[in-house]
């Protein structure tokens, strides 16, 4: 079965070549669009992914396997559960952001929604401006003059 | 961090710095590695505006992304203080949000007291909304008339206003200070205690050189406004709506306005009645039609549309037999409403094969046959308003569909592969076939798709109610 499976070659930014089953790559709109171009329709052609690391691609593939074909719309609870299964260390915010960036670049709606909702939930749990600043490790740099829209 | 000297007090924000986070530098900056698309997606998942405002106050970049989200969603293009108060119960948040959105608000629809609103904006230190081009004031409390002072404040607040509509009475002072104004709408089909003062009105006409639309109709008393002093200044006016009393003395000058495309005349509810008139013979209909015929004669070559309210205009059967429009046949819009005579005379209009809009609202004796002749003869018909025509039957709908399908088929045979004509929009409220359309669910019927669309409302740019034009007539010129 696996032998007959069509594979697509993806090269991540850390120069690792991944052979990914085509049905999984079809869940990534960016890849799907590229495959519909003649130049990439040949399976021997390697598609470069300059914005996705090898580690992230593995998470992405796990996600695509879990969610199944069609990048179907799921409820936020289901997405949250799936995200926990895909990315065990959700406390590591940098990983979540990297995964979000990969989802954004590869145009995987469900993964983008799951990761953004995760961060939005974290913001929601804050009860003050200070705690949001603390959550992201940011310092408030807004002066009184910045509290007006820009004029032109 | 350098210590602050005693005579050089530290900035409030840096005076008591929050404890430095015990995180590596890379970690503190990690969310900043997200691009704006990702940040926008995160903020789009926040539950409400209150949280978005809180997040936007974290740092300049979050603020810029939130602002972009608010702007490009177009949800806040229209200033709506009541709703925004509900969304942002904290006054400080509300002020912050309005100050940020200040340069991007485009419209204002105000239903609360104008005076109070202007005071609120003053308190928030909002002195100008430069992008607002449209202002509509229709207060829930109908006694909230705008004072001269309020209008004056508005001229500072909205320096680029293009379109102003007020449903309340207004004296008119300071209206001419809206230098960019292009449309002034003052009509409302209800009683008004007073109308514009003549000298302020003259000012409006002479000083607002960009004025294109002027609606000064007064609903229930004889209008005292006159255009004699200012009609010459209305060189860019394209749409004029006024009472017959205001038109009478300047009819020729109005018809000579170079840009005029539409003239709408409201018949005044009262008129001079000779003292010797027998009260038993008094007819509440307005017997003033001479201007109507004069316009017909003078502008026949340019008339592409006209509308009359048959209830108020004492037109008799055959009134239109000798109109000078017949030789030109340029009519694209025709509306004869509330007609109680026989339909025989209607058939002559089927020669107007360029008709786009036909409105026969509230006809007592309108039958399927005459209407079908229009469907047959006017292939460009896009709007058919037969609301309140109770004598029409479901048979009309069937036959109209068949005619349109047959026409399409012959086009196909002539080599046209696609249907080029837009579908016919039928306005059918309280018509004889309304129940049939509803019960057979014809609105969603695939059989009718692309041919006929059933509409609940009235055609755009027509007045509501029993007539296409309120209690009067309308002319469109090319």
GROMACS .gro file of N, CA, C and O in nm, chain A residues 93-94 97 100-101 104 112 116-117 119-120 123-124 129 132-133 136-142 146-152, chain B residues 13 26-28 30-35 38 41-42 45 47 54-60 63 71 96 99-100 103-104 130:
model
  240
   93UNK      N    1   0.549   2.856   2.436
   93UNK     CA    2   0.475   2.945   2.346
   93UNK      C    3   0.545   2.963   2.212
   93UNK      O    4   0.481   2.977   2.108
   94UNK      N    5   0.678   2.956   2.215
   94UNK     CA    6   0.751   2.976   2.090
   94UNK      C    7   0.715   2.868   1.988
   94UNK      O    8   0.704   2.894   1.868
   97UNK      N    9   0.386   2.954   1.834
   97UNK     CA   10   0.398   3.061   1.735
   97UNK      C   11   0.458   3.007   1.605
   97UNK      O   12   0.415   3.044   1.496
  100UNK      N   13   0.202   2.824   1.427
  100UNK     CA   14   0.107   2.918   1.369
  100UNK      C   15   0.163   2.976   1.239
  100UNK      O   16   0.093   2.986   1.138
  101UNK      N   17   0.290   3.011   1.243
  101UNK     CA   18   0.352   3.067   1.123
  101UNK      C   19   0.353   2.965   1.010
  101UNK      O   20   0.327   2.998   0.894
  104UNK      N   21   0.010   2.933   0.875
  104UNK     CA   22  -0.022   3.052   0.794
  104UNK      C   23   0.046   3.042   0.657
  104UNK      O   24  -0.016   3.068   0.554
  112UNK      N   25  -0.434   2.685   1.172
  112UNK     CA   26  -0.422   2.828   1.202
  112UNK      C   27  -0.526   2.867   1.307
  112UNK      O   28  -0.498   2.937   1.405
  116UNK      N   29  -0.428   3.004   1.677
  116UNK     CA   30  -0.468   3.141   1.713
  116UNK      C   31  -0.567   3.139   1.828
  116UNK      O   32  -0.560   3.222   1.918
  117UNK      N   33  -0.656   3.041   1.828
  117UNK     CA   34  -0.752   3.032   1.937
  117UNK      C   35  -0.681   3.003   2.068
  117UNK      O   36  -0.719   3.056   2.174
  119UNK      N   37  -0.380   3.099   2.156
  119UNK     CA   38  -0.319   3.223   2.206
  119UNK      C   39  -0.428   3.319   2.254
  119UNK      O   40  -0.414   3.385   2.358
  120UNK      N   41  -0.539   3.325   2.178
  120UNK     CA   42  -0.649   3.414   2.219
  120UNK      C   43  -0.703   3.371   2.355
  120UNK      O   44  -0.736   3.457   2.439
  123UNK      N   45  -0.484   3.503   2.621
  123UNK     CA   46  -0.509   3.647   2.645
  123UNK      C   47  -0.635   3.664   2.729
  123UNK      O   48  -0.640   3.744   2.823
  124UNK      N   49  -0.735   3.584   2.695
  124UNK     CA   50  -0.863   3.593   2.767
  124UNK      C   51  -0.849   3.564   2.914
  124UNK      O   52  -0.925   3.616   2.996
  129UNK      N   53  -0.423   4.464   3.188
  129UNK     CA   54  -0.328   4.499   3.084
  129UNK      C   55  -0.189   4.450   3.121
  129UNK      O   56  -0.116   4.394   3.037
  132UNK      N   57  -0.138   4.088   3.051
  132UNK     CA   58  -0.117   4.057   2.908
  132UNK      C   59   0.028   4.089   2.872
  132UNK      O   60   0.095   4.011   2.802
  133UNK      N   61   0.076   4.204   2.922
  133UNK     CA   62   0.217   4.239   2.896
  133UNK      C   63   0.310   4.129   2.949
  133UNK      O   64   0.405   4.088   2.883
  136UNK      N   65   0.321   3.804   2.736
  136UNK     CA   66   0.402   3.807   2.615
  136UNK      C   67   0.543   3.860   2.640
  136UNK      O   68   0.623   3.868   2.547
  137UNK      N   69   0.570   3.898   2.765
  137UNK     CA   70   0.702   3.953   2.793
  137UNK      C   71   0.725   4.085   2.722
  137UNK      O   72   0.835   4.111   2.672
  138UNK      N   73   0.623   4.165   2.713
  138UNK     CA   74   0.633   4.291   2.639
  138UNK      C   75   0.625   4.409   2.734
  138UNK      O   76   0.562   4.400   2.840
  139UNK      N   77   0.689   4.517   2.694
  139UNK     CA   78   0.680   4.639   2.773
  139UNK      C   79   0.590   4.737   2.698
  139UNK      O   80   0.602   4.752   2.576
  140UNK      N   81   0.503   4.800   2.771
  140UNK     CA   82   0.411   4.894   2.707
  140UNK      C   83   0.488   5.016   2.655
  140UNK      O   84   0.551   5.087   2.731
  141UNK      N   85   0.485   5.035   2.525
  141UNK     CA   86   0.561   5.147   2.467
  141UNK      C   87   0.467   5.253   2.409
  141UNK      O   88   0.505   5.332   2.324
  142UNK      N   89   0.340   5.251   2.452
  142UNK     CA   90   0.244   5.347   2.398
  142UNK      C   91   0.244   5.474   2.483
  142UNK      O   92   0.218   5.469   2.603
  146UNK      N   93   0.025   5.842   2.122
  146UNK     CA   94  -0.008   5.728   2.036
  146UNK      C   95  -0.153   5.686   2.051
  146UNK      O   96  -0.198   5.592   1.988
  147UNK      N   97  -0.225   5.754   2.139
  147UNK     CA   98  -0.365   5.715   2.160
  147UNK      C   99  -0.458   5.790   2.067
  147UNK      O  100  -0.574   5.813   2.096
  148UNK      N  101  -0.407   5.831   1.956
  148UNK     CA  102  -0.490   5.894   1.853
  148UNK      C  103  -0.454   5.832   1.720
  148UNK      O  104  -0.339   5.798   1.696
  149UNK      N  105  -0.554   5.816   1.635
  149UNK     CA  106  -0.526   5.759   1.505
  149UNK      C  107  -0.437   5.852   1.425
  149UNK      O  108  -0.433   5.972   1.449
  150UNK      N  109  -0.363   5.795   1.332
  150UNK     CA  110  -0.274   5.878   1.250
  150UNK      C  111  -0.354   5.959   1.151
  150UNK      O  112  -0.452   5.912   1.095
  151UNK      N  113  -0.312   6.080   1.129
  151UNK     CA  114  -0.382   6.170   1.037
  151UNK      C  115  -0.304   6.181   0.909
  151UNK      O  116  -0.185   6.169   0.907
  152UNK      N  117  -0.377   6.199   0.805
  152UNK     CA  118  -0.307   6.235   0.680
  152UNK      C  119  -0.393   6.331   0.603
  152UNK      O  120  -0.508   6.348   0.633
  165UNK      N  121   0.570   5.665   3.340
  165UNK     CA  122   0.569   5.525   3.296
  165UNK      C  123   0.694   5.449   3.339
  165UNK      O  124   0.693   5.328   3.350
  178UNK      N  125   1.513   3.614   2.396
  178UNK     CA  126   1.447   3.554   2.281
  178UNK      C  127   1.299   3.526   2.313
  178UNK      O  128   1.210   3.552   2.235
  179UNK      N  129   1.276   3.477   2.437
  179UNK     CA  130   1.140   3.443   2.478
  179UNK      C  131   1.051   3.567   2.483
  179UNK      O  132   0.937   3.566   2.441
  180UNK      N  133   1.109   3.677   2.536
  180UNK     CA  134   1.027   3.798   2.550
  180UNK      C  135   0.982   3.848   2.414
  180UNK      O  136   0.877   3.906   2.401
  182UNK      N  137   0.929   3.664   2.145
  182UNK     CA  138   0.883   3.559   2.052
  182UNK      C  139   0.751   3.594   1.982
  182UNK      O  140   0.736   3.567   1.863
  183UNK      N  141   0.659   3.658   2.051
  183UNK     CA  142   0.531   3.687   1.982
  183UNK      C  143   0.552   3.789   1.870
  183UNK      O  144   0.478   3.792   1.773
  184UNK      N  145   0.657   3.868   1.885
  184UNK     CA  146   0.686   3.967   1.781
  184UNK      C  147   0.739   3.902   1.654
  184UNK      O  148   0.750   3.967   1.551
  185UNK      N  149   0.774   3.774   1.664
  185UNK     CA  150   0.818   3.704   1.542
  185UNK      C  151   0.700   3.670   1.451
  185UNK      O  152   0.719   3.636   1.334
  186UNK      N  153   0.582   3.676   1.507
  186UNK     CA  154   0.465   3.650   1.422
  186UNK      C  155   0.444   3.765   1.325
  186UNK      O  156   0.464   3.881   1.362
  187UNK      N  157   0.406   3.732   1.205
  187UNK     CA  158   0.377   3.842   1.112
  187UNK      C  159   0.238   3.900   1.142
  187UNK      O  160   0.161   3.847   1.223
  190UNK      N  161  -0.071   3.672   1.117
  190UNK     CA  162  -0.093   3.581   1.231
  190UNK      C  163  -0.150   3.659   1.350
  190UNK      O  164  -0.245   3.614   1.415
  193UNK      N  165  -0.502   3.727   1.299
  193UNK     CA  166  -0.585   3.606   1.321
  193UNK      C  167  -0.604   3.581   1.470
  193UNK      O  168  -0.714   3.543   1.514
  194UNK      N  169  -0.499   3.603   1.549
  194UNK     CA  170  -0.512   3.584   1.694
  194UNK      C  171  -0.615   3.683   1.748
  194UNK      O  172  -0.708   3.644   1.822
  197UNK      N  173  -0.973   3.615   1.700
  197UNK     CA  174  -1.032   3.509   1.784
  197UNK      C  175  -1.072   3.562   1.922
  197UNK      O  176  -1.124   3.486   2.004
  199UNK      N  177  -1.291   3.747   2.203
  199UNK     CA  178  -1.437   3.737   2.210
  199UNK      C  179  -1.513   3.867   2.187
  199UNK      O  180  -1.627   3.865   2.141
  206UNK      N  181  -0.827   4.617   2.501
  206UNK     CA  182  -0.726   4.591   2.604
  206UNK      C  183  -0.595   4.545   2.540
  206UNK      O  184  -0.486   4.593   2.576
  207UNK      N  185  -0.605   4.456   2.443
  207UNK     CA  186  -0.484   4.405   2.377
  207UNK      C  187  -0.414   4.515   2.298
  207UNK      O  188  -0.292   4.525   2.296
  208UNK      N  189  -0.494   4.602   2.238
  208UNK     CA  190  -0.434   4.708   2.156
  208UNK      C  191  -0.352   4.805   2.240
  208UNK      O  192  -0.270   4.879   2.189
  209UNK      N  193  -0.375   4.803   2.372
  209UNK     CA  194  -0.302   4.896   2.457
  209UNK      C  195  -0.172   4.837   2.510
  209UNK      O  196  -0.102   4.899   2.590
  210UNK      N  197  -0.141   4.713   2.466
  210UNK     CA  198  -0.019   4.648   2.515
  210UNK      C  199   0.105   4.715   2.456
  210UNK      O  200   0.201   4.743   2.527
  211UNK      N  201   0.105   4.736   2.327
  211UNK     CA  202   0.223   4.796   2.265
  211UNK      C  203   0.183   4.856   2.130
  211UNK      O  204   0.073   4.832   2.080
  212UNK      N  205   0.274   4.932   2.071
  212UNK     CA  206   0.242   5.003   1.947
  212UNK      C  207   0.205   4.906   1.835
  212UNK      O  208   0.118   4.934   1.754
  215UNK      N  209  -0.132   4.769   1.876
  215UNK     CA  210  -0.227   4.877   1.849
  215UNK      C  211  -0.248   4.893   1.698
  215UNK      O  212  -0.361   4.905   1.651
  223UNK      N  213  -1.036   4.887   1.112
  223UNK     CA  214  -1.059   4.967   0.990
  223UNK      C  215  -1.106   4.879   0.875
  223UNK      O  216  -1.203   4.910   0.807
  248UNK      N  217  -1.066   5.603   2.430
  248UNK     CA  218  -0.945   5.556   2.362
  248UNK      C  219  -0.980   5.502   2.223
  248UNK      O  220  -0.916   5.536   2.123
  251UNK      N  221  -1.091   5.784   1.986
  251UNK     CA  222  -0.978   5.868   1.944
  251UNK      C  223  -0.893   5.797   1.838
  251UNK      O  224  -0.845   5.859   1.744
  252UNK      N  225  -0.878   5.665   1.855
  252UNK     CA  226  -0.801   5.590   1.755
  252UNK      C  227  -0.874   5.586   1.620
  252UNK      O  228  -0.815   5.597   1.514
  255UNK      N  229  -0.993   5.925   1.269
  255UNK     CA  230  -0.969   5.961   1.128
  255UNK      C  231  -1.035   5.868   1.027
  255UNK      O  232  -1.022   5.892   0.908
  256UNK      N  233  -1.099   5.762   1.074
  256UNK     CA  234  -1.147   5.662   0.979
  256UNK      C  235  -1.300   5.648   0.977
  256UNK      O  236  -1.353   5.570   0.899
  282UNK      N  237  -1.273   6.398   1.037
  282UNK     CA  238  -1.244   6.451   0.903
  282UNK      C  239  -1.295   6.365   0.788
  282UNK      O  240  -1.313   6.417   0.677
   0.00000   0.00000   0.00000
